[in-house]
Each structure stands twice: as structure tokens, then as C-alpha cells.
Tab-separated table of C-alpha atoms and ligand atoms in Angstrom:
chain	number	residue	atom	x	y	z
A	1	MET	CA	51.386	200.203	99.586
A	2	LYS	CA	50.962	196.866	101.562
A	3	LYS	CA	53.889	195.754	103.543
A	4	VAL	CA	54.721	192.268	104.334
A	5	ILE	CA	57.305	190.691	106.639
A	6	THR	CA	58.483	186.976	107.076
A	7	TYR	CA	61.493	185.498	108.899
A	8	GLY	CA	63.491	182.293	108.761
A	9	THR	CA	67.000	180.761	108.942
A	10	PHE	CA	66.833	179.876	105.343
A	11	ASP	CA	69.667	177.197	105.865
A	12	LEU	CA	70.424	175.152	102.683
A	13	PHE	CA	68.065	177.077	100.869
A	14	HIS	CA	65.309	174.738	99.455
A	15	GLU	CA	62.107	174.636	97.572
A	16	GLY	CA	59.957	175.153	100.721
A	17	HIS	CA	61.632	178.394	101.162
A	18	TYR	CA	61.332	179.545	97.820
A	19	ARG	CA	57.643	178.694	97.841
A	20	LEU	CA	57.285	180.603	100.915
A	21	LEU	CA	58.832	183.688	99.845
A	22	GLN	CA	56.943	183.712	96.678
A	23	ARG	CA	53.584	183.400	98.355
A	24	ALA	CA	54.552	186.034	100.998
A	25	LYS	CA	55.564	188.603	98.357
A	26	ALA	CA	52.079	187.799	96.613
A	27	LEU	CA	50.518	189.042	99.694
A	28	GLY	CA	51.467	192.566	99.306
A	29	ASP	CA	53.542	195.139	97.445
A	30	TYR	CA	56.681	195.182	99.481
A	31	LEU	CA	58.327	192.298	101.173
A	32	ILE	CA	60.803	192.340	104.243
A	33	VAL	CA	62.674	189.331	104.924
A	34	GLY	CA	64.464	188.625	108.395
A	35	VAL	CA	67.203	186.342	108.375
A	36	THR	CA	68.393	184.938	111.663
A	37	THR	CA	71.894	185.281	112.940
A	38	GLU	CA	73.917	182.134	114.147
A	39	ALA	CA	73.868	183.335	117.622
A	40	TYR	CA	70.087	183.875	117.706
A	41	ASP	CA	69.637	180.306	116.397
A	42	LYS	CA	71.719	178.968	119.043
A	43	THR	CA	69.962	180.545	121.627
A	44	ARG	CA	66.672	179.214	120.421
A	45	GLY	CA	68.115	175.826	120.350
A	46	LYS	CA	68.663	175.780	116.590
A	47	LEU	CA	72.058	174.146	116.275
A	48	ASN	CA	74.086	172.874	113.401
A	49	VAL	CA	72.902	175.455	110.971
A	50	VAL	CA	75.543	174.788	108.002
A	51	ASP	CA	75.164	178.034	105.745
A	52	PRO	CA	76.787	181.021	106.990
A	53	LEU	CA	74.521	184.260	107.613
A	54	MET	CA	75.842	186.171	104.415
A	55	THR	CA	75.373	182.866	102.197
A	56	ARG	CA	71.621	182.604	103.782
A	57	ILE	CA	70.990	186.296	102.918
A	58	GLU	CA	72.562	186.088	99.452
A	59	ASN	CA	70.096	182.888	98.669
A	60	VAL	CA	67.045	184.633	99.888
A	61	ARG	CA	68.013	188.037	97.759
A	62	LYS	CA	68.552	185.703	94.684
A	63	THR	CA	64.945	184.649	94.575
A	64	GLY	CA	64.084	188.367	93.707
A	65	PHE	CA	61.302	188.462	95.975
A	66	ALA	CA	62.693	190.185	98.851
A	67	ASP	CA	62.510	194.005	98.509
A	68	GLU	CA	64.397	194.376	101.643
A	69	VAL	CA	66.487	192.001	103.908
A	70	ILE	CA	67.040	192.418	107.444
A	71	ILE	CA	68.865	190.482	110.098
A	72	GLU	CA	66.868	189.074	113.158
A	73	GLU	CA	69.243	188.746	116.003
A	74	SER	CA	66.835	188.489	119.252
A	75	ARG	CA	63.643	187.372	120.713
A	76	GLY	CA	61.149	190.234	120.736
A	77	GLN	CA	62.396	191.882	117.566
A	78	LYS	CA	59.517	190.976	115.531
A	79	PHE	CA	57.045	193.145	117.405
A	80	SER	CA	59.371	196.191	117.058
A	81	ASP	CA	59.954	195.382	113.440
A	82	VAL	CA	56.339	195.384	112.672
A	83	LYS	CA	56.291	198.804	114.420
A	84	LYS	CA	59.547	200.242	112.799
A	85	TYR	CA	58.485	199.240	109.149
A	86	GLY	CA	54.622	199.859	109.283
A	87	ILE	CA	54.010	196.312	108.492
A	88	ASP	CA	50.444	195.493	107.359
A	89	ILE	CA	50.799	191.571	106.922
A	90	PHE	CA	53.307	189.199	108.924
A	91	THR	CA	53.553	185.768	107.575
A	92	VAL	CA	55.341	182.364	108.215
A	93	GLY	CA	54.792	178.923	107.368
A	94	SER	CA	51.937	176.736	108.900
A	95	ASP	CA	54.579	174.770	111.116
A	96	TRP	CA	54.152	178.129	113.475
A	97	THR	CA	50.506	178.294	113.529
A	98	GLY	CA	49.190	180.249	116.669
A	99	GLU	CA	52.860	181.001	117.569
A	100	PHE	CA	52.668	184.670	116.474
A	101	ASP	CA	48.938	185.376	117.051
A	102	TYR	CA	50.130	187.980	119.565
A	103	LEU	CA	50.971	190.132	116.814
A	104	LYS	CA	47.504	190.272	115.479
A	105	ASP	CA	46.717	193.492	117.609
A	106	TYR	CA	49.229	195.228	115.389
A	107	CYS	CA	48.943	193.736	111.832
A	108	GLU	CA	47.413	190.812	109.765
A	109	VAL	CA	48.913	187.444	110.564
A	110	VAL	CA	48.998	184.807	107.862
A	111	TYR	CA	50.088	181.422	108.336
A	112	LEU	CA	51.077	179.856	104.857
A	113	GLU	CA	50.665	176.343	104.109
A	114	ARG	CA	54.036	174.754	104.557
A	115	THR	CA	55.509	172.744	101.489
A	116	LYS	CA	55.523	169.104	102.135
A	117	ASN	CA	58.419	166.631	102.517
A	118	ILE	CA	61.168	169.265	102.613
A	119	SER	CA	63.079	170.912	105.451
A	120	SER	CA	66.643	172.075	106.177
A	121	THR	CA	66.784	169.615	109.032
A	122	MET	CA	66.090	166.739	106.462
A	123	LEU	CA	68.601	168.156	104.110
A	124	ARG	CA	71.124	168.431	106.958
A	125	GLU	CA	70.638	164.872	107.761
A	126	LYS	CA	70.654	163.823	104.466
A	127	ASN	CA	73.893	165.638	103.392
A	128	SER	CA	75.920	164.317	106.240
A	129	ARG	CA	74.970	160.803	107.272
A	130	ILE	CA	73.975	160.476	110.877
A	131	GLN	CA	77.153	160.184	112.965
A	132	ARG	CA	76.879	157.190	115.378
A	133	ILE	CA	78.414	158.078	118.757
A	134	GLY	CA	79.832	155.429	121.136
A	135	ILE	CA	80.378	156.339	124.813
A	136	ILE	CA	83.395	155.009	126.944
A	137	GLY	CA	82.614	155.144	130.487
A	138	THR	CA	79.427	155.270	132.341
A	139	GLY	CA	79.805	158.149	135.092
A	140	ARG	CA	77.964	161.194	135.909
A	141	ILE	CA	79.018	163.254	132.836
A	142	ALA	CA	78.152	160.246	130.446
A	143	GLU	CA	74.539	160.492	132.056
A	144	ARG	CA	74.272	163.957	131.184
A	145	PHE	CA	75.669	163.657	127.663
A	146	VAL	CA	72.992	161.170	126.324
A	147	PRO	CA	70.178	163.566	126.550
A	148	GLU	CA	72.191	166.446	125.103
A	149	VAL	CA	72.951	164.381	121.956
A	150	LYS	CA	69.266	164.039	121.352
A	151	LEU	CA	69.147	167.865	120.783
A	152	VAL	CA	71.734	168.000	118.219
A	153	SER	CA	70.612	166.883	114.570
A	154	GLY	CA	72.937	164.697	112.770
A	155	VAL	CA	74.208	162.510	115.761
A	156	SER	CA	72.824	159.602	117.839
A	157	THR	CA	74.054	157.422	120.565
A	158	GLN	CA	74.666	154.241	119.300
A	159	GLY	CA	76.137	152.419	122.220
A	160	VAL	CA	78.577	152.396	125.419
A	161	TYR	CA	81.550	150.241	126.561
A	162	ASN	CA	82.947	150.062	129.922
A	163	PRO	CA	85.263	147.183	130.982
A	164	HIS	CA	82.886	146.673	133.905
A	165	ARG	CA	80.165	145.097	132.040
A	166	GLN	CA	77.620	145.364	134.653
A	167	SER	CA	77.846	149.217	134.464
A	168	ALA	CA	77.817	149.194	130.781
A	169	LYS	CA	74.692	147.023	130.721
A	170	LYS	CA	72.985	149.130	133.297
A	171	PHE	CA	73.797	152.352	131.419
A	172	ALA	CA	72.455	150.850	128.141
A	173	GLU	CA	69.330	149.657	129.530
A	174	LYS	CA	68.446	152.898	130.833
A	175	TRP	CA	69.167	154.975	127.704
A	176	LYS	CA	68.156	152.317	125.268
A	177	ILE	CA	71.405	151.673	123.530
A	178	ASP	CA	73.765	148.900	123.067
A	179	ALA	CA	76.352	147.657	125.508
A	180	TYR	CA	79.394	146.380	123.950
A	181	GLU	CA	81.539	143.948	125.879
A	182	ASP	CA	84.417	143.847	123.228
A	183	LEU	CA	86.303	147.155	122.408
A	184	GLU	CA	86.795	145.923	118.783
A	185	ASP	CA	82.975	145.265	118.364
A	186	PHE	CA	82.507	148.899	119.849
A	187	TYR	CA	84.526	150.523	117.517
A	188	ALA	CA	83.102	148.777	114.439
A	189	ALA	CA	79.710	150.177	115.309
A	190	VAL	CA	80.629	153.825	115.796
A	191	ASP	CA	81.896	156.777	113.789
A	192	ILE	CA	82.623	158.869	116.862
A	193	VAL	CA	83.941	158.060	120.375
A	194	TYR	CA	83.045	160.285	123.306
A	195	ILE	CA	85.523	159.494	126.200
A	196	ALA	CA	84.053	159.938	129.640
A	197	SER	CA	86.372	157.290	131.599
A	198	PRO	CA	88.666	158.160	134.527
A	199	HIS	CA	91.352	160.798	133.509
A	200	GLU	CA	94.487	158.462	133.557
A	201	THR	CA	92.582	156.133	130.675
A	202	HIS	CA	91.963	158.790	128.383
A	203	TYR	CA	95.215	158.751	126.670
A	204	ALA	CA	95.198	155.077	125.747
A	205	TYR	CA	91.489	155.317	124.650
A	206	ILE	CA	92.143	158.185	122.411
A	207	LYS	CA	95.107	156.410	121.000
A	208	SER	CA	93.144	153.203	120.321
A	209	ALA	CA	89.949	155.230	118.960
A	210	LEU	CA	92.095	157.273	116.506
A	211	GLN	CA	93.864	154.061	115.297
A	212	HIS	CA	90.463	152.756	114.467
A	213	ASN	CA	89.851	155.824	112.408
A	214	LYS	CA	87.250	157.369	114.925
A	215	HIS	CA	86.678	160.958	115.663
A	216	VAL	CA	87.340	161.488	119.217
A	217	LEU	CA	85.592	164.011	121.757
A	218	CYS	CA	87.385	163.513	125.018
A	219	GLU	CA	86.437	164.864	128.341
A	220	LYS	CA	88.560	167.297	130.232
A	221	PRO	CA	91.445	166.972	131.223
A	222	MET	CA	92.433	165.316	127.920
A	223	VAL	CA	95.763	163.969	128.850
A	224	LEU	CA	97.923	164.991	131.850
A	225	VAL	CA	101.275	165.247	129.920
A	226	ARG	CA	102.222	167.498	127.165
A	227	ALA	CA	103.780	165.057	124.983
A	228	GLN	CA	100.859	162.913	125.351
A	229	ALA	CA	98.580	165.658	123.938
A	230	GLU	CA	100.873	166.766	121.167
A	231	GLU	CA	101.144	163.046	119.994
A	232	VAL	CA	97.521	162.387	119.852
A	233	PHE	CA	96.640	165.640	118.094
A	234	ARG	CA	99.524	164.665	115.589
A	235	GLU	CA	97.737	161.435	115.191
A	236	ALA	CA	94.503	162.884	114.630
A	237	LYS	CA	95.796	165.292	112.031
A	238	LYS	CA	97.647	162.631	110.290
A	239	ARG	CA	94.531	160.450	109.833
A	240	GLY	CA	92.284	163.429	109.042
A	241	LEU	CA	90.247	163.042	112.188
A	242	ILE	CA	88.743	165.556	114.595
A	243	LEU	CA	89.870	165.221	118.183
A	244	PHE	CA	88.366	167.742	120.636
A	245	GLU	CA	88.824	168.221	124.213
A	246	GLY	CA	85.431	168.703	125.827
A	247	ILE	CA	85.520	171.539	128.038
A	248	LYS	CA	81.996	172.643	127.812
A	249	THR	CA	82.443	176.080	128.739
A	250	ALA	CA	84.668	176.926	125.787
A	251	TYR	CA	81.703	176.179	123.356
A	252	CYS	CA	78.985	177.979	125.297
A	253	PRO	CA	77.400	181.074	123.724
A	254	GLY	CA	77.540	183.160	126.906
A	255	PHE	CA	81.242	182.392	127.460
A	256	ASN	CA	82.097	183.303	123.940
A	257	LYS	CA	80.393	186.559	124.448
A	258	LEU	CA	82.196	187.349	127.634
A	259	ILE	CA	85.579	186.810	125.960
A	260	GLY	CA	84.526	188.759	122.775
A	261	ILE	CA	83.421	191.801	125.234
A	262	ALA	CA	86.498	191.365	127.467
A	263	CYS	CA	88.720	191.536	124.262
A	264	SER	CA	86.733	194.634	122.639
A	265	GLY	CA	88.801	197.310	124.292
A	266	ILE	CA	85.892	198.265	126.495
A	267	ILE	CA	87.842	197.728	129.740
A	268	GLY	CA	91.090	198.573	128.082
A	269	SER	CA	93.893	196.409	128.160
A	270	ILE	CA	93.446	193.254	130.531
A	271	ARG	CA	95.988	193.367	133.265
A	272	ASN	CA	94.340	190.529	135.747
A	273	VAL	CA	92.038	187.412	135.466
A	274	GLU	CA	90.926	185.635	138.493
A	275	ALA	CA	88.897	182.483	138.026
A	276	CYS	CA	87.556	180.468	140.796
A	277	PHE	CA	85.479	177.315	140.681
A	278	THR	CA	84.623	175.241	143.904
A	279	LYS	CA	82.278	172.178	144.349
A	280	ILE	CA	82.061	170.560	147.979
A	281	GLU	CA	82.683	166.792	147.158
A	282	ASP	CA	81.642	163.850	149.058
A	283	PRO	CA	85.064	162.475	150.747
A	284	GLU	CA	84.261	158.875	149.674
A	285	ARG	CA	84.224	159.756	145.822
A	286	ARG	CA	86.962	158.879	143.440
A	287	GLU	CA	87.974	162.501	143.150
A	288	LEU	CA	89.118	162.759	146.643
A	289	THR	CA	90.398	159.041	147.177
A	290	ASP	CA	92.357	158.437	144.060
A	291	THR	CA	95.781	159.408	145.394
A	292	VAL	CA	97.356	159.566	142.182
A	293	TYR	CA	94.834	161.205	139.680
A	294	GLY	CA	92.276	162.643	141.998
A	295	GLY	CA	92.240	166.102	143.655
A	296	SER	CA	90.805	169.566	142.638
A	297	PHE	CA	93.176	170.696	140.013
A	298	THR	CA	92.903	167.507	137.906
A	299	GLU	CA	89.125	167.496	138.279
A	300	MET	CA	88.499	171.318	137.806
A	301	GLY	CA	91.745	172.885	136.823
A	302	SER	CA	90.627	172.948	133.027
A	303	TYR	CA	87.762	175.282	133.782
A	304	ILE	CA	89.563	177.926	135.619
A	305	MET	CA	92.853	177.737	133.322
A	306	LEU	CA	90.591	178.330	130.101
A	307	PRO	CA	89.601	181.929	130.664
A	308	ILE	CA	93.162	182.625	131.614
A	309	LEU	CA	94.531	181.047	128.448
A	310	LYS	CA	91.797	182.615	126.284
A	311	LEU	CA	92.750	186.238	127.587
A	312	PHE	CA	96.289	186.325	128.039
A	313	GLY	CA	97.474	183.347	125.754
A	314	GLU	CA	99.937	180.612	126.106
A	315	ASN	CA	103.251	182.496	126.599
A	316	PHE	CA	103.288	183.069	130.425
A	317	LYS	CA	106.493	183.948	132.077
A	318	ASP	CA	106.120	181.698	135.127
A	319	VAL	CA	103.588	179.521	136.840
A	320	ARG	CA	103.231	178.642	140.477
A	321	PHE	CA	100.895	176.208	142.068
A	322	ASP	CA	99.946	176.288	145.869
A	323	ALA	CA	97.466	173.634	147.212
A	324	ILE	CA	95.970	172.847	150.611
A	325	ARG	CA	95.895	168.851	150.821
A	326	ALA	CA	93.811	166.226	152.709
A	327	GLU	CA	95.462	163.692	154.861
A	328	ASN	CA	95.833	161.379	152.134
A	329	GLY	CA	97.751	163.851	150.174
A	330	ILE	CA	95.241	164.891	147.754
A	331	ASP	CA	94.754	168.565	146.869
A	332	LEU	CA	91.394	169.937	148.312
A	333	PHE	CA	91.951	173.595	147.208
A	334	THR	CA	94.464	174.540	144.543
A	335	ARG	CA	95.704	177.675	143.155
A	336	ILE	CA	97.492	178.504	140.050
A	337	SER	CA	99.274	181.577	139.378
A	338	LEU	CA	100.278	182.521	135.839
A	339	ASN	CA	102.410	185.712	135.300
A	340	TYR	CA	102.487	187.369	131.859
A	341	PRO	CA	104.847	190.121	130.558
A	342	ASN	CA	101.749	192.549	130.948
A	343	GLY	CA	99.316	190.810	133.189
A	344	ILE	CA	98.825	188.483	136.257
A	345	SER	CA	96.217	185.812	136.660
A	346	THR	CA	95.031	183.338	139.417
A	347	GLY	CA	92.847	180.131	138.975
A	348	THR	CA	91.486	178.634	142.378
A	349	CYS	CA	89.516	175.510	142.422
A	350	GLY	CA	88.295	173.291	145.144
A	351	LEU	CA	86.583	170.143	146.270
A	352	GLY	CA	86.911	170.441	150.036
A	353	VAL	CA	86.812	174.229	150.270
A	354	LYS	CA	83.980	176.550	149.385
A	355	SER	CA	84.565	179.868	147.885
A	356	GLU	CA	82.601	182.383	145.843
A	357	GLY	CA	83.434	180.952	142.526
A	358	ARG	CA	83.549	184.000	140.286
A	359	LEU	CA	85.320	185.287	137.264
A	360	LEU	CA	86.984	188.555	137.410
A	361	ILE	CA	88.684	190.398	134.445
A	362	ALA	CA	90.368	193.600	135.307
A	363	GLY	CA	91.559	196.169	132.595
A	364	THR	CA	93.005	199.566	132.591
A	365	LYS	CA	89.593	201.012	131.931
A	366	GLY	CA	87.229	198.734	133.824
A	367	TYR	CA	86.279	195.300	134.808
A	368	ILE	CA	84.176	192.311	134.062
A	369	ILE	CA	82.576	190.334	136.467
A	370	ALA	CA	80.820	187.001	136.200
A	371	GLU	CA	79.518	185.206	139.223
A	372	ALA	CA	79.109	181.509	139.601
A	373	PRO	CA	78.386	179.565	137.732
A	374	TRP	CA	80.442	181.511	135.111
A	375	TRP	CA	81.306	178.229	133.566
A	376	LYS	CA	77.747	178.068	132.442
A	377	THR	CA	77.919	181.851	131.619
A	378	THR	CA	74.385	183.353	131.283
A	379	TYR	CA	75.158	186.816	133.000
A	380	PHE	CA	77.933	189.107	133.391
A	381	GLU	CA	78.556	192.990	134.132
A	382	VAL	CA	81.134	195.526	133.024
A	383	HIS	CA	81.900	197.909	135.751
A	384	TYR	CA	84.013	201.368	135.397
A	385	GLU	CA	85.529	203.629	137.815
A	386	ASN	CA	82.186	205.388	138.378
A	387	PRO	CA	80.279	202.633	140.289
A	388	LEU	CA	76.994	203.801	138.731
A	389	GLU	CA	77.915	202.788	135.345
A	390	VAL	CA	77.347	199.226	134.819
A	391	GLU	CA	76.485	197.276	131.693
A	392	LYS	CA	74.718	193.984	131.880
A	393	TYR	CA	74.945	191.230	129.369
A	394	THR	CA	72.953	188.092	129.205
A	395	GLU	CA	72.815	185.032	127.266
A	396	ARG	CA	70.945	181.722	127.243
A	397	PHE	CA	72.542	178.618	128.143
A	398	LEU	CA	70.288	175.569	127.703
A	399	GLY	CA	70.298	172.388	129.599
A	400	ASP	CA	73.653	171.027	130.600
A	401	GLY	CA	75.225	173.091	127.790
A	402	LEU	CA	76.955	170.018	126.332
A	403	ARG	CA	74.966	170.526	123.207
A	404	TYR	CA	77.112	173.148	122.119
A	405	GLU	CA	80.243	171.282	122.459
A	406	ILE	CA	78.522	168.357	120.683
A	407	SER	CA	77.336	170.667	117.800
A	408	ASP	CA	80.650	172.437	117.195
A	409	PHE	CA	82.458	168.921	117.120
A	410	LEU	CA	79.999	167.673	114.709
A	411	SER	CA	80.397	170.687	112.461
A	412	MET	CA	84.227	170.263	112.460
A	413	ILE	CA	83.675	166.766	111.402
A	414	ASN	CA	81.359	168.022	108.639
A	415	GLY	CA	83.917	170.286	107.239
A	416	ASN	CA	83.007	173.450	108.834
A	417	SER	CA	85.707	174.501	110.871
A	418	SER	CA	84.636	177.879	111.935
A	419	SER	CA	84.269	176.987	115.695
A	420	GLU	CA	87.989	175.684	115.991
A	421	PHE	CA	89.024	178.936	117.692
A	422	LYS	CA	86.858	178.275	120.766
A	423	LEU	CA	89.300	175.931	121.936
A	424	THR	CA	92.509	175.458	119.959
A	425	ARG	CA	94.718	172.576	119.859
A	426	SER	CA	97.767	174.554	121.297
A	427	GLU	CA	95.644	175.571	124.141
A	428	SER	CA	94.752	171.794	124.996
A	429	VAL	CA	98.314	171.102	124.802
A	430	VAL	CA	99.262	173.888	127.110
A	431	MET	CA	96.630	172.590	129.685
A	432	ALA	CA	98.188	169.307	129.575
A	433	GLN	CA	101.523	170.807	130.213
A	434	LEU	CA	100.185	172.700	133.112
A	435	MET	CA	98.424	169.412	134.445
A	436	GLU	CA	101.793	167.612	134.099
A	437	GLN	CA	103.583	170.202	135.962
A	438	PHE	CA	101.071	170.202	138.801
A	439	LEU	CA	101.282	166.434	139.263
A	440	GLU	CA	105.086	166.645	139.219
A	441	MET	CA	105.141	169.297	141.798
A	442	GLU	CA	102.785	166.963	143.952
A	443	ASN	CA	105.249	164.026	143.415
A	444	ARG	CA	102.487	162.094	142.203
A	445	ASN	CA	103.552	158.900	140.439
A	446	VAL	CA	101.989	159.261	137.292
B	1	CTP	N1	58.978	176.623	105.209
B	1	CTP	C1	58.146	176.145	104.537
B	1	CTP	N2	57.927	175.030	103.747
B	1	CTP	C2	58.993	174.170	104.172
B	1	CTP	C3	60.027	174.425	105.084
B	1	CTP	C4	60.177	175.886	105.472
B	1	CTP	O1	56.927	177.178	104.078
B	1	CTP	N3	59.041	172.798	103.749
B	1	CTP	C5	58.871	178.032	105.868
B	1	CTP	C6	58.907	178.171	107.126
B	1	CTP	O2	57.520	177.848	107.749
B	1	CTP	C7	59.359	179.425	107.415
B	1	CTP	C8	60.308	179.757	106.335
B	1	CTP	O3	60.135	178.827	105.386
B	1	CTP	O4	58.300	180.470	107.322
B	1	CTP	C9	61.775	179.726	106.827
B	1	CTP	O5	61.882	178.289	107.561
B	1	CTP	P1	63.157	177.808	107.997
B	1	CTP	O6	62.883	177.439	109.525
B	1	CTP	O7	64.470	178.588	107.856
B	1	CTP	O8	63.218	176.435	107.344
B	1	CTP	P2	63.089	174.970	107.670
B	1	CTP	O9	63.417	173.956	106.500
B	1	CTP	O10	61.680	174.694	108.486
B	1	CTP	O11	64.116	174.694	108.756
B	1	CTP	P3	64.510	173.664	109.938
B	1	CTP	O12	64.359	172.318	109.401
B	1	CTP	O13	65.996	174.085	110.330
B	1	CTP	O14	63.676	174.044	110.996
């Protein structure tokens, strides 16, 4: 019996897929089809797959060509599948020509002519009109955002607005997008607003973008007052719009894997979380000169609060802040301590003090450690009482990682809300509350 194997995502199942499976089956007597998982697709840079795995499997099965369907979940699996299933022929479409020649030592490799003028990417783009993003603000994060947008299908950067016209013009020239001088013209030209302006301007921009019926992706910290967070989420809901706080860590695959493992029970019940993130900043920068909104906590507090809220939830018993301040009163190094009925946690962040910057999660059976930069999680370890017993986990984190957040935001806009749990509205509201409490304690005149 001649055994054939082929692989694919098979998203939005189309004629090209059908014809490929039909010809693959005709190559032999028994066809195995490997369907990729969402997680694997994400790590190989294929974002925005629409159909869930089970639907994609079902669609492959319905063709009647597959004698067996398997799941492809990691790189390197093809080689072991060829061995494991005793494969005679490996086949894929001609878009992959040459890519799998390394398998020729173990089986025959056939590249089948790809069906013209059809692909899942085309269908995804056709089904959901390209969403035009407008950026407010031209700082460092906005610079990183534009190239990441290019990697997500279904969105494009239309233009930029900044009340400082020169900055907007310079930014627009660099990225070959439009610069808008008038906010009304800007809103008229876009579907989505990405807010990357200074923290204190977020609230007003979110409100005005929502009032113009635009979806909003806002950099962290979204707002600095709890009531404002509640208000903007209410407004977005009322208008059927998506409002997302952009904390990139929340959407990155490695961080989600880490949270999943931490909550799986393998380290027992979680009792302590310590999260640290420091970055020595130039004293002349806004972060260290803006005496009302600057400082380490407003700048980085969102990152360190994230794992704590994810693991322990929002019902803490008490909160305490301690800070080391510069001469101008700005916090250079801040610690937030949140106590829960069954656990304690500390988050530390610094712009003027350097520390190790790691994430440590301690449980009743073991602990998890992720070294800096854990906020772009690629690696973490699980340790137990026996120091020799260590489990190591890795995950890919591509580029600046903003692509994951953009992709999740876009799928929410397109009606697929399965990523909402990654950073919930109520988590964002609690973060705003903690920002507010911190600024109050600092006697900042917000
Ligand atoms: N395929 C094909 N003809 C097409 C599209 C895909 O023969 N027009 C083949 C691919 O070469 C692959 C299999 O179908 O062997 C599964 O491809 P997949 O990547 O799932 O489909 P695409 O439509 O290429 O998806 P995308 O646009 O997301 O890359």
C-alpha cells in the first residue's frame, strides 16, 4: 500500500485545497492529512487564521479524500511523521517547491501545481475589508508599530495625526503614509485608531475616536483613572466598537503558554508572584522629566501588574506602593505589593535603578522562572524541590511582538472574540484603578 502525506492550514476551505487533496489522494492508496494548530501557525508567522482547528479538520474530512487526519503542532514534525507512518510520498503545493527537499532521503517528495487565483489569504482579505489604521502620536512605539502592521493581513496603516505638524509630516514621509493636520479629516480616513500619544492624552483621544465610531487600540496605560476606564469601555460597548488596551505581553504566545502552565496545577497552588522590569532611561526624556505623568510606574506598571492580575485575579485584599524618587519628585523605582487571601505578590519597575528583571511564580509544589525579557516571553523553566528536576519551555516571539496584539485586535473586530480572555476589560479597569491610587499617593496633580 502506497502511503501519502500532506499538510496545510486549510483555513476558509477553498477549491485550491480540494484540488490539492484530490490529487494527493490519487498519488497513492492511503492519504494522511496534517492540519496545523493555531499556536503553530502563530509561531511560523501565519496570523489571522479565521476557522478554528476543529472546523478546519472537519472541512478536510468532508472531502472524503483523507483516510486519516492528524494535527501538526511543531516544526520538525514532518520528518518524524514520515518515519512514524511509513510514508512513501510527501506532497504539498508548488508554492513550497524546494522547501521540503530534505525529506527526499526518506521518501518521494512531490510538489503539486497550485490552483491559480485562490488562497486563504485572498479570501480573508475579501471577506473582511482591509481595515485602515490611523495612528495618533509619533513616538518610539509608533515607529515600531508600523512595520508590525505590515505583517498582519487585513490591516494597513493609512495615516498619522499629531498636533505637532512637523512631527506628523516627518513620520508620514518616513513610512509613506498620509499626515493629517485636522482630526476630523483623520477620522474620516480611517477605520481603526491606534493611540500612541503621551499617557495623559489617551482618555480624550479614546473618547473622541469612539464618538467618531472608530475601533480603538490604545497603548498602555490606557487611562490613569478607574472611572475613565469604565466610561470608555461602556461607550465602546454601547456603540458596538472594540476598545483594546495594548499591553503586548498579554497577547504574545510565550506569555500565554507560561500562564497556562502556571495555572495547570503542576506547581501546585500559586502563592507568590514577583514581577520585575527595569530600563535605565536618559534623565532628559519625558519619562523622567514630566513631573505629573512621568515616572517608572506609569511607564512600566502595566507590564508588572499583568502577570499578577492574570494569576491572582482582581480581588486583592490590600495594595501598597513604595517608591524611590528623583530630586524632581518622579518615581525612579517603584514597588507595588498586592495581597490576596491565599497569596502575595510584588511588582517592581525602574527607570533609574537596574535590577534583574525576572518573573517568578511560586507554588505549593514548585516554581516557574522566566528571566528578562519575560515581557517578550521566549523561555521559562519549571523547578521543583529536587533541583535536578527542571522542565524547560520555549516559544517563538517574532519581531517586536506587536503583531500578536494587532492580530487579536483585528479578529475581535471581525467578530471572532476568542482572544478576549488575554486581557479582559475588567483587568484593564483594575490597572487604571491602581494607576489612580499610585498617582494619588504620590500627590500628583492629575
Ligand atoms: N494550495 C493549492 N492551491 C491553492 C492554495 C493552496 O494547491 N490555491 C495548497 C497549498 O500549496 C498546500 C495546501 O493547499 O499544499 C494547504 O495550503 P494552505 O496554506 O492551508 O492554503 P493557502 O490558501 O495557501 O493559505 P494562505 O493563503 O493562508 O497561505
